[in-house]
Coordinates of C-alpha atoms in Angstrom, one line a residue:
M1 CA 24.2 -26.0 53.6
A2 CA 26.8 -28.8 53.9
D3 CA 30.4 -28.8 52.7
T4 CA 30.2 -28.5 48.9
H5 CA 33.6 -30.1 48.4
K6 CA 32.9 -33.4 50.0
K7 CA 32.1 -36.1 47.5
E8 CA 30.7 -39.5 48.3
V9 CA 28.9 -42.4 46.7
D10 CA 25.2 -42.4 47.0
K11 CA 24.1 -45.6 48.8
L12 CA 20.8 -46.0 46.9
S13 CA 22.0 -45.4 43.3
G14 CA 25.7 -46.2 43.7
I15 CA 26.6 -43.0 41.8
E16 CA 29.1 -40.5 43.1
T17 CA 27.8 -37.2 44.2
T18 CA 29.1 -33.8 43.2
G19 CA 29.5 -32.7 46.8
H20 CA 26.6 -30.3 46.5
E21 CA 23.8 -30.6 49.0
W22 CA 20.7 -28.5 49.5
D23 CA 18.4 -29.1 52.5
G24 CA 19.5 -32.7 52.7
L25 CA 19.2 -33.3 48.9
K26 CA 22.5 -34.4 47.3
E27 CA 23.3 -33.8 43.6
L28 CA 24.4 -36.9 41.7
N29 CA 27.2 -36.7 39.2
N30 CA 25.3 -38.5 36.4
P31 CA 27.2 -38.4 33.1
L32 CA 25.5 -36.8 30.1
P33 CA 23.9 -39.2 27.7
K34 CA 26.3 -40.2 24.9
W35 CA 23.9 -39.4 22.2
W36 CA 23.7 -35.8 23.6
L37 CA 27.5 -35.5 23.8
Y38 CA 27.9 -36.8 20.3
T39 CA 25.3 -34.4 19.0
F40 CA 27.1 -31.5 20.8
Y41 CA 30.4 -32.5 19.4
A42 CA 28.9 -32.7 15.9
T43 CA 27.5 -29.2 16.2
I44 CA 31.0 -28.0 17.1
A45 CA 32.5 -29.8 14.2
W46 CA 29.8 -28.4 11.8
A47 CA 30.5 -24.8 13.1
V48 CA 34.2 -25.2 12.3
V49 CA 33.4 -26.5 8.8
Y50 CA 30.9 -23.6 8.3
W51 CA 33.5 -21.1 9.4
V52 CA 35.8 -22.4 6.7
L53 CA 33.2 -22.8 3.9
Y54 CA 31.0 -19.8 4.4
P55 CA 31.2 -16.1 5.3
S56 CA 31.3 -15.9 9.1
W57 CA 33.8 -13.8 10.9
P58 CA 33.6 -10.0 10.8
L59 CA 36.8 -8.1 10.2
V60 CA 37.7 -4.4 10.5
S61 CA 36.1 -3.3 7.2
T62 CA 34.9 -6.6 5.7
Y63 CA 34.4 -10.2 6.7
T64 CA 35.8 -13.6 5.9
K65 CA 34.4 -14.8 2.6
G66 CA 34.7 -18.5 3.1
V67 CA 36.1 -21.1 0.7
L68 CA 32.9 -21.4 -1.3
G69 CA 32.5 -17.6 -1.7
S70 CA 28.8 -17.8 -1.0
S71 CA 26.9 -14.6 -0.5
Q72 CA 23.2 -14.4 0.3
R73 CA 23.3 -10.7 -0.6
A74 CA 24.7 -11.6 -4.1
E75 CA 22.0 -14.3 -4.5
A76 CA 19.3 -11.8 -3.5
V77 CA 20.5 -9.2 -5.9
A78 CA 20.7 -11.8 -8.7
A79 CA 17.2 -13.0 -7.9
Y80 CA 16.0 -9.4 -8.0
E81 CA 17.6 -8.7 -11.3
D82 CA 16.1 -11.9 -12.8
G83 CA 12.7 -10.8 -11.6
I84 CA 13.2 -7.3 -13.2
A85 CA 14.3 -9.0 -16.4
A86 CA 11.2 -11.3 -16.4
R87 CA 8.9 -8.3 -15.7
S88 CA 10.6 -6.3 -18.4
V89 CA 9.7 -9.1 -20.9
F90 CA 6.0 -9.1 -19.8
G91 CA 6.0 -5.3 -19.6
D92 CA 7.2 -4.9 -23.2
R93 CA 4.5 -7.4 -24.3
I94 CA 1.8 -5.4 -22.4
V95 CA 2.9 -2.1 -23.9
D96 CA 2.8 -3.6 -27.4
A97 CA -0.6 -5.3 -27.0
T98 CA -4.0 -3.8 -27.0
L99 CA -6.1 -3.9 -23.9
E100 CA -8.4 -6.5 -25.5
D101 CA -5.5 -8.7 -26.4
I102 CA -4.1 -8.5 -22.9
N103 CA -7.5 -9.7 -21.5
A104 CA -7.6 -12.5 -24.1
D105 CA -4.1 -13.8 -23.2
Q106 CA -4.3 -15.7 -19.9
E107 CA -0.6 -15.3 -19.2
L108 CA -0.6 -11.6 -19.9
Q109 CA -3.8 -11.0 -18.1
Q110 CA -2.5 -12.7 -14.9
F111 CA 0.6 -10.6 -15.0
A112 CA -1.4 -7.4 -15.6
M113 CA -3.8 -8.3 -12.8
A114 CA -0.9 -8.8 -10.3
A115 CA 0.9 -5.6 -11.4
G116 CA -2.4 -3.6 -11.5
Q117 CA -3.3 -4.8 -8.0
A118 CA 0.1 -3.7 -6.6
A119 CA -0.1 -0.3 -8.4
F120 CA -3.7 0.2 -7.2
G121 CA -2.7 -0.4 -3.6
D122 CA 0.1 2.1 -3.9
N123 CA -1.6 4.9 -5.8
C124 CA -5.4 4.5 -5.9
A125 CA -6.6 2.8 -2.7
A126 CA -6.2 5.9 -0.6
C127 CA -9.2 7.5 -2.4
H128 CA -11.1 4.5 -3.9
G129 CA -10.6 2.0 -1.1
A130 CA -8.6 -1.2 -1.2
G131 CA -11.4 -3.0 -3.0
G132 CA -12.4 0.0 -5.2
T133 CA -15.6 0.6 -3.2
G134 CA -14.9 4.3 -2.8
F135 CA -16.1 6.8 -0.2
E136 CA -18.3 9.8 -0.3
G137 CA -16.9 12.0 -3.0
Y138 CA -14.7 9.2 -4.4
P139 CA -16.3 7.0 -7.0
N140 CA -17.1 3.3 -6.3
L141 CA -15.4 1.4 -9.1
Q142 CA -17.5 -1.7 -8.5
D143 CA -20.8 -0.1 -9.5
D144 CA -22.0 0.6 -13.1
T145 CA -22.1 4.4 -12.7
W146 CA -19.2 5.8 -14.8
L147 CA -19.2 9.5 -15.7
W148 CA -16.9 9.0 -18.7
G149 CA -17.7 5.4 -19.5
G150 CA -16.4 2.1 -18.0
T151 CA -15.0 0.3 -21.0
L152 CA -11.3 -0.7 -20.9
E153 CA -10.5 2.1 -23.3
D154 CA -12.4 4.7 -21.2
I155 CA -10.7 3.6 -18.0
H156 CA -7.3 3.6 -19.6
Y157 CA -7.9 7.2 -21.0
T158 CA -9.0 8.5 -17.6
L159 CA -6.0 6.9 -15.9
L160 CA -3.6 8.4 -18.5
H161 CA -4.9 12.0 -18.4
G162 CA -6.9 12.4 -15.2
I163 CA -9.9 14.5 -14.4
R164 CA -10.0 18.3 -14.0
V165 CA -6.3 18.7 -13.9
A166 CA -3.9 21.0 -15.8
N167 CA -3.7 18.8 -18.8
D168 CA -5.2 19.6 -22.2
E169 CA -6.3 15.9 -22.6
A170 CA -7.8 15.6 -19.1
R171 CA -11.5 14.8 -18.6
F172 CA -13.2 18.0 -17.8
G173 CA -16.8 18.5 -16.9
D174 CA -17.6 21.6 -14.8
M175 CA -20.9 22.3 -13.2
P176 CA -21.5 26.0 -12.4
A177 CA -22.4 27.2 -8.9
Y178 CA -26.0 28.1 -9.2
A179 CA -25.8 29.9 -5.8
D180 CA -24.5 32.8 -8.0
I181 CA -27.4 32.4 -10.5
F182 CA -30.5 31.1 -8.7
S183 CA -32.2 32.4 -5.6
K184 CA -32.5 30.0 -2.6
E185 CA -36.1 29.4 -3.5
E186 CA -35.1 28.4 -7.1
I187 CA -32.4 26.1 -5.8
A188 CA -34.9 24.4 -3.6
Q189 CA -37.3 24.1 -6.5
V190 CA -34.7 22.4 -8.8
A191 CA -33.5 20.1 -6.0
N192 CA -37.0 19.0 -5.1
Y193 CA -37.9 18.5 -8.8
V194 CA -34.9 16.3 -9.4
G195 CA -35.5 14.5 -6.1
S196 CA -39.1 13.8 -7.0
K197 CA -38.0 12.3 -10.3
V198 CA -35.6 9.9 -8.6
G199 CA -37.8 8.6 -5.9
L200 CA -37.3 11.1 -3.1
E201 CA -40.1 12.7 -1.2
P202 CA -40.3 16.4 -2.1
E203 CA -40.6 19.1 0.6
A204 CA -44.0 20.4 1.3
G205 CA -45.0 23.6 -0.5
V206 CA -42.2 23.6 -3.1
D207 CA -43.3 24.5 -6.6
L208 CA -42.2 21.4 -8.6
A209 CA -43.5 22.9 -11.9
A210 CA -41.2 25.9 -11.5
G211 CA -38.4 23.5 -10.6
E212 CA -39.0 21.5 -13.8
Q213 CA -38.9 24.6 -15.9
L214 CA -35.7 25.7 -14.3
Y215 CA -34.2 22.3 -14.8
L216 CA -35.1 22.2 -18.5
D217 CA -33.8 25.7 -19.1
N218 CA -30.5 25.3 -17.2
C219 CA -29.6 21.6 -16.5
A220 CA -31.1 19.5 -19.3
A221 CA -28.4 20.5 -21.8
C222 CA -26.0 18.3 -19.9
H223 CA -28.1 15.9 -17.8
G224 CA -30.8 15.4 -20.5
D225 CA -34.6 16.0 -20.3
D226 CA -34.9 12.4 -18.9
L227 CA -32.1 13.0 -16.3
N228 CA -30.0 10.2 -17.9
G229 CA -26.8 12.4 -18.1
M230 CA -24.2 12.6 -20.8
Q231 CA -20.9 10.7 -20.7
E232 CA -19.4 13.0 -23.4
V233 CA -19.2 15.8 -20.9
G234 CA -19.1 13.8 -17.7
A235 CA -22.6 14.8 -16.6
P236 CA -24.0 12.3 -14.1
N237 CA -27.0 10.2 -14.7
L238 CA -29.4 11.5 -12.1
N239 CA -31.6 8.4 -12.4
S240 CA -28.7 6.3 -11.0
A241 CA -29.0 4.8 -7.6
N242 CA -25.4 6.1 -6.9
Y243 CA -25.0 9.7 -6.0
L244 CA -21.4 10.7 -5.4
Y245 CA -22.1 13.3 -2.8
G246 CA -25.3 11.9 -1.2
K247 CA -28.8 11.2 -2.5
S248 CA -31.2 13.4 -0.5
I249 CA -33.0 16.7 -1.2
E250 CA -30.4 18.5 1.0
A251 CA -27.4 16.9 -0.8
I252 CA -28.9 17.7 -4.2
A253 CA -29.6 21.3 -3.2
S254 CA -26.0 21.7 -1.9
Q255 CA -24.6 20.3 -5.2
V256 CA -26.7 22.7 -7.2
A257 CA -25.8 25.7 -5.2
N258 CA -22.0 25.0 -4.8
P259 CA -21.0 21.9 -6.7
R260 CA -18.0 19.8 -5.6
N261 CA -16.1 18.9 -8.7
G262 CA -13.7 16.0 -7.9
V263 CA -10.1 15.9 -9.2
M264 CA -8.1 12.9 -10.2
P265 CA -4.4 13.1 -11.3
G266 CA -3.3 11.8 -14.7
W267 CA -0.7 9.0 -14.3
K268 CA 1.0 9.1 -17.7
D269 CA 3.9 11.1 -16.3
R270 CA 4.0 9.2 -13.0
L271 CA 3.7 5.6 -14.0
E272 CA 5.1 3.4 -16.8
P273 CA 2.8 2.7 -19.7
A274 CA 2.7 -1.0 -18.8
T275 CA 1.6 -0.2 -15.3
I276 CA -1.2 2.1 -16.4
K277 CA -2.5 -0.6 -18.8
S278 CA -2.3 -3.1 -16.0
L279 CA -4.3 -0.7 -13.8
A280 CA -6.9 -0.5 -16.4
I281 CA -7.2 -4.3 -16.6
Y282 CA -7.4 -4.6 -12.8
V283 CA -9.9 -1.8 -12.3
H284 CA -12.1 -3.2 -15.1
S285 CA -12.1 -6.6 -13.4
F286 CA -14.0 -5.1 -10.4
G287 CA -17.1 -5.7 -12.5
G288 CA -18.5 -2.2 -12.7
G289 CA -17.1 -1.5 -16.1
Q290 CA -18.7 -2.1 -19.4

C-alpha cells in the first residue's frame, strides 16, 4: 500500500486525490453533491427546532417538555377517554333498549356486533370456537339445535344465568346415569332402539322391541314419544342430525349409561349488562338461532 498522506491531482479527471491508494487504485476527493449537503444541513436544523418545540431530552427524573408542551401519552389517554365516553353512550342505549330494538337500529346493532365479537373472542371462543362452530361436547352455535331455544331472549337468558351452575336461575336439565338402573343388555337395547329411529344400523341380535319399551317407560317423559325432545327441560331432540357427544350406537350407549352433562358459566356477575346483550346479538347473528 502506498503512502496514504501523499496527495496529487489525477491526470484523467483533474480531481485531487485523497492520498489513499489500494492496489494501484487511487481515491478521488470528490466533493459531496450540494443537494445532499443542503438536505443534511436541513435535517440538523430541523433536529434543533424539534429539540426546542417537542419533548426530546431525558433528564434525571423527567424530560424536557418542549415549548409546545406536546405529549403523545396525553393524546393517547385523551383518545382513550373519548372512546370510553362514546362507548358509555352506546352502552347506556343498549342497556335501555330491548334486544329486538337493538337489532332494528342499525347504529346500535353495529356497535353491539362489534362489542359482542370482542367479548365472544375473550370469553366464549375457547369452548365454542372462534366462529361458534363448537367442538365435541361444546355446542355448535351455527346450527339450529338449541337445547333451550335459539331466540334472542333464550340466548340472552342462557348467557345471563348459565347452564348447570350454582345459580337458582340457571338452566338445569339433568339426565340420570342409567348404568345404575339398567343392565348392560338393557342399555344396549335402548341405544340400538334410539339409533334405529335416527337412521343408524342397529347391532345384530339386539331386541329393539324391548328397547322401545324401556325408552317409553324411562326416556319419553323428557325426549318425547317421537324423540323430538323438550326445550323446557333442555332434553335434546334425538331426531336432530347434531349429537353433542357423537352420533353412533356406541356414543348413544355411553351417554345413556353415564351421561356427560355440560356446564356453562353465567355471565351476569362477570360482564356488564350491555356486553351480555351485545353477545346475545352477536351469537344470534351466526344464523343458528330462531
